[in-house]
């Protein structure tokens, strides 16, 4: 399998370094509709929060039109996804996602210790 280097990665969209107030929207918990949450992590003007009513973890505020930010040109996304699913190409994003999950697990332990 080809190892993809960060500098060679072609994003299918345009993830921003920071989302301004106009580019993000606040929302209630998508599971229980509560507006009562604790912030777990913040990056780029967006936050990962945990609902105090049902414990669902979600993004709030979230990017407006997020699908356009992350997917942009659908042909680039589709062609790359097909290579990844067929095992012909690896993506650096999977490593980043795993690192992010590990970071969230550590943060969750810290938050639980504080409660």
mmCIF file of C-alpha atoms in Angstrom:
data_model
loop_
_atom_site.group_PDB
_atom_site.id
_atom_site.type_symbol
_atom_site.label_atom_id
_atom_site.label_comp_id
_atom_site.label_asym_id
_atom_site.label_seq_id
_atom_site.Cartn_x
_atom_site.Cartn_y
_atom_site.Cartn_z
ATOM 1 C CA UNK A 1 0.000 0.000 0.000
ATOM 2 C CA UNK A 2 1.286 3.434 -0.912
ATOM 3 C CA UNK A 3 2.088 5.631 2.100
ATOM 4 C CA UNK A 4 0.729 9.121 1.513
ATOM 5 C CA UNK A 5 2.895 12.002 2.692
ATOM 6 C CA UNK A 6 1.242 15.067 4.211
ATOM 7 C CA UNK A 7 2.609 17.394 1.518
ATOM 8 C CA UNK A 8 1.163 15.145 -1.232
ATOM 9 C CA UNK A 9 -2.316 14.963 0.265
ATOM 10 C CA UNK A 10 -4.974 16.597 -1.913
ATOM 11 C CA UNK A 11 -7.929 17.605 0.209
ATOM 12 C CA UNK A 12 -11.347 17.218 -1.315
ATOM 13 C CA UNK A 13 -12.379 20.347 0.565
ATOM 14 C CA UNK A 14 -11.130 23.440 2.299
ATOM 15 C CA UNK A 15 -10.845 22.889 6.020
ATOM 16 C CA UNK A 16 -10.002 26.222 7.595
ATOM 17 C CA UNK A 17 -7.399 27.076 10.202
ATOM 18 C CA UNK A 18 -10.019 29.065 12.128
ATOM 19 C CA UNK A 19 -13.785 29.540 11.805
ATOM 20 C CA UNK A 20 -15.070 33.054 12.483
ATOM 21 C CA UNK A 21 -18.318 33.704 14.357
ATOM 22 C CA UNK A 22 -20.158 34.075 11.010
ATOM 23 C CA UNK A 23 -18.855 30.674 9.835
ATOM 24 C CA UNK A 24 -20.111 28.675 12.816
ATOM 25 C CA UNK A 25 -23.485 27.925 14.359
ATOM 26 C CA UNK A 26 -24.576 26.843 17.820
ATOM 27 C CA UNK A 27 -26.915 23.897 18.182
ATOM 28 C CA UNK A 28 -28.772 21.884 20.780
ATOM 29 C CA UNK A 29 -27.904 18.271 21.499
ATOM 30 C CA UNK A 30 -28.901 16.261 18.412
ATOM 31 C CA UNK A 31 -29.969 13.332 20.609
ATOM 32 C CA UNK A 32 -32.051 14.856 23.428
ATOM 33 C CA UNK A 33 -32.471 18.491 22.255
ATOM 34 C CA UNK A 34 -30.963 19.860 25.495
ATOM 35 C CA UNK A 35 -28.907 23.042 25.520
ATOM 36 C CA UNK A 36 -26.866 22.087 28.573
ATOM 37 C CA UNK A 37 -23.302 20.955 27.869
ATOM 38 C CA UNK A 38 -19.704 21.042 29.064
ATOM 39 C CA UNK A 39 -16.848 21.911 26.718
ATOM 40 C CA UNK A 40 -14.363 19.039 26.318
ATOM 41 C CA UNK A 41 -12.021 20.414 23.656
ATOM 42 C CA UNK A 42 -11.713 23.508 21.456
ATOM 43 C CA UNK A 43 -9.852 24.014 18.200
ATOM 44 C CA UNK A 44 -10.202 26.331 15.192
ATOM 45 C CA UNK A 45 -13.114 28.164 16.808
ATOM 46 C CA UNK A 46 -15.134 24.926 17.066
ATOM 47 C CA UNK A 47 -15.695 22.919 20.249
ATOM 48 C CA UNK A 48 -16.304 19.311 21.192
ATOM 49 C CA UNK A 49 -18.894 19.264 23.972
ATOM 50 C CA UNK A 50 -20.620 16.656 26.139
ATOM 51 C CA UNK A 51 -24.327 16.945 26.833
ATOM 52 C CA UNK A 52 -25.030 17.120 30.569
ATOM 53 C CA UNK A 53 -28.411 15.442 30.077
ATOM 54 C CA UNK A 54 -27.607 12.369 27.908
ATOM 55 C CA UNK A 55 -23.750 12.406 27.740
ATOM 56 C CA UNK A 56 -23.636 12.531 23.929
ATOM 57 C CA UNK A 57 -20.404 14.063 22.640
ATOM 58 C CA UNK A 58 -20.862 16.379 19.649
ATOM 59 C CA UNK A 59 -19.469 19.530 18.011
ATOM 60 C CA UNK A 60 -20.924 22.853 19.207
ATOM 61 C CA UNK A 61 -20.516 25.360 17.748
ATOM 62 C CA UNK A 62 -20.134 23.596 14.436
ATOM 63 C CA UNK A 63 -19.080 24.868 11.013
ATOM 64 C CA UNK A 64 -21.859 26.259 8.833
ATOM 65 C CA UNK A 65 -22.169 24.134 5.659
ATOM 66 C CA UNK A 66 -19.542 21.702 7.006
ATOM 67 C CA UNK A 67 -20.036 19.341 4.079
ATOM 68 C CA UNK A 68 -18.713 22.026 1.734
ATOM 69 C CA UNK A 69 -15.668 22.644 3.925
ATOM 70 C CA UNK A 70 -14.635 19.025 4.063
ATOM 71 C CA UNK A 71 -15.728 17.565 0.762
ATOM 72 C CA UNK A 72 -15.579 20.400 -1.824
ATOM 73 C CA UNK A 73 -14.761 18.718 -5.150
ATOM 74 C CA UNK A 74 -16.679 15.442 -5.030
ATOM 75 C CA UNK A 75 -14.645 13.770 -7.786
ATOM 76 C CA UNK A 76 -11.399 14.169 -5.783
ATOM 77 C CA UNK A 77 -13.115 12.827 -2.673
ATOM 78 C CA UNK A 78 -14.732 9.892 -4.515
ATOM 79 C CA UNK A 79 -11.592 8.830 -6.416
ATOM 80 C CA UNK A 80 -9.431 8.957 -3.296
ATOM 81 C CA UNK A 81 -12.038 7.126 -1.216
ATOM 82 C CA UNK A 82 -12.192 4.315 -3.795
ATOM 83 C CA UNK A 83 -8.406 3.843 -3.613
ATOM 84 C CA UNK A 84 -8.487 3.836 0.202
ATOM 85 C CA UNK A 85 -11.410 1.365 0.374
ATOM 86 C CA UNK A 86 -9.661 -0.956 -2.105
ATOM 87 C CA UNK A 87 -6.510 -0.850 0.065
ATOM 88 C CA UNK A 88 -4.439 0.768 -2.678
ATOM 89 C CA UNK A 89 -3.772 3.992 -0.819
ATOM 90 C CA UNK A 90 -3.347 5.026 2.801
ATOM 91 C CA UNK A 91 -4.337 8.405 4.109
ATOM 92 C CA UNK A 92 -2.615 10.577 6.676
ATOM 93 C CA UNK A 93 -6.070 11.673 7.845
ATOM 94 C CA UNK A 94 -6.667 8.230 9.410
ATOM 95 C CA UNK A 95 -3.558 8.709 11.558
ATOM 96 C CA UNK A 96 -4.695 12.203 12.503
ATOM 97 C CA UNK A 97 -8.167 10.894 13.349
ATOM 98 C CA UNK A 98 -6.686 8.162 15.557
ATOM 99 C CA UNK A 99 -4.474 10.738 17.307
ATOM 100 C CA UNK A 100 -7.540 12.962 17.816
ATOM 101 C CA UNK A 101 -9.491 10.038 19.314
ATOM 102 C CA UNK A 102 -6.620 9.250 21.673
ATOM 103 C CA UNK A 103 -6.461 12.913 22.694
ATOM 104 C CA UNK A 104 -10.227 12.957 23.338
ATOM 105 C CA UNK A 105 -9.946 9.812 25.473
ATOM 106 C CA UNK A 106 -7.241 11.455 27.596
ATOM 107 C CA UNK A 107 -9.319 14.627 27.914
ATOM 108 C CA UNK A 108 -12.388 12.607 28.869
ATOM 109 C CA UNK A 109 -10.436 10.968 31.692
ATOM 110 C CA UNK A 110 -9.317 14.415 32.885
ATOM 111 C CA UNK A 111 -12.877 15.794 32.760
ATOM 112 C CA UNK A 112 -14.277 12.758 34.586
ATOM 113 C CA UNK A 113 -11.663 13.212 37.313
ATOM 114 C CA UNK A 114 -12.826 16.792 37.803
ATOM 115 C CA UNK A 115 -16.493 15.845 38.154
#
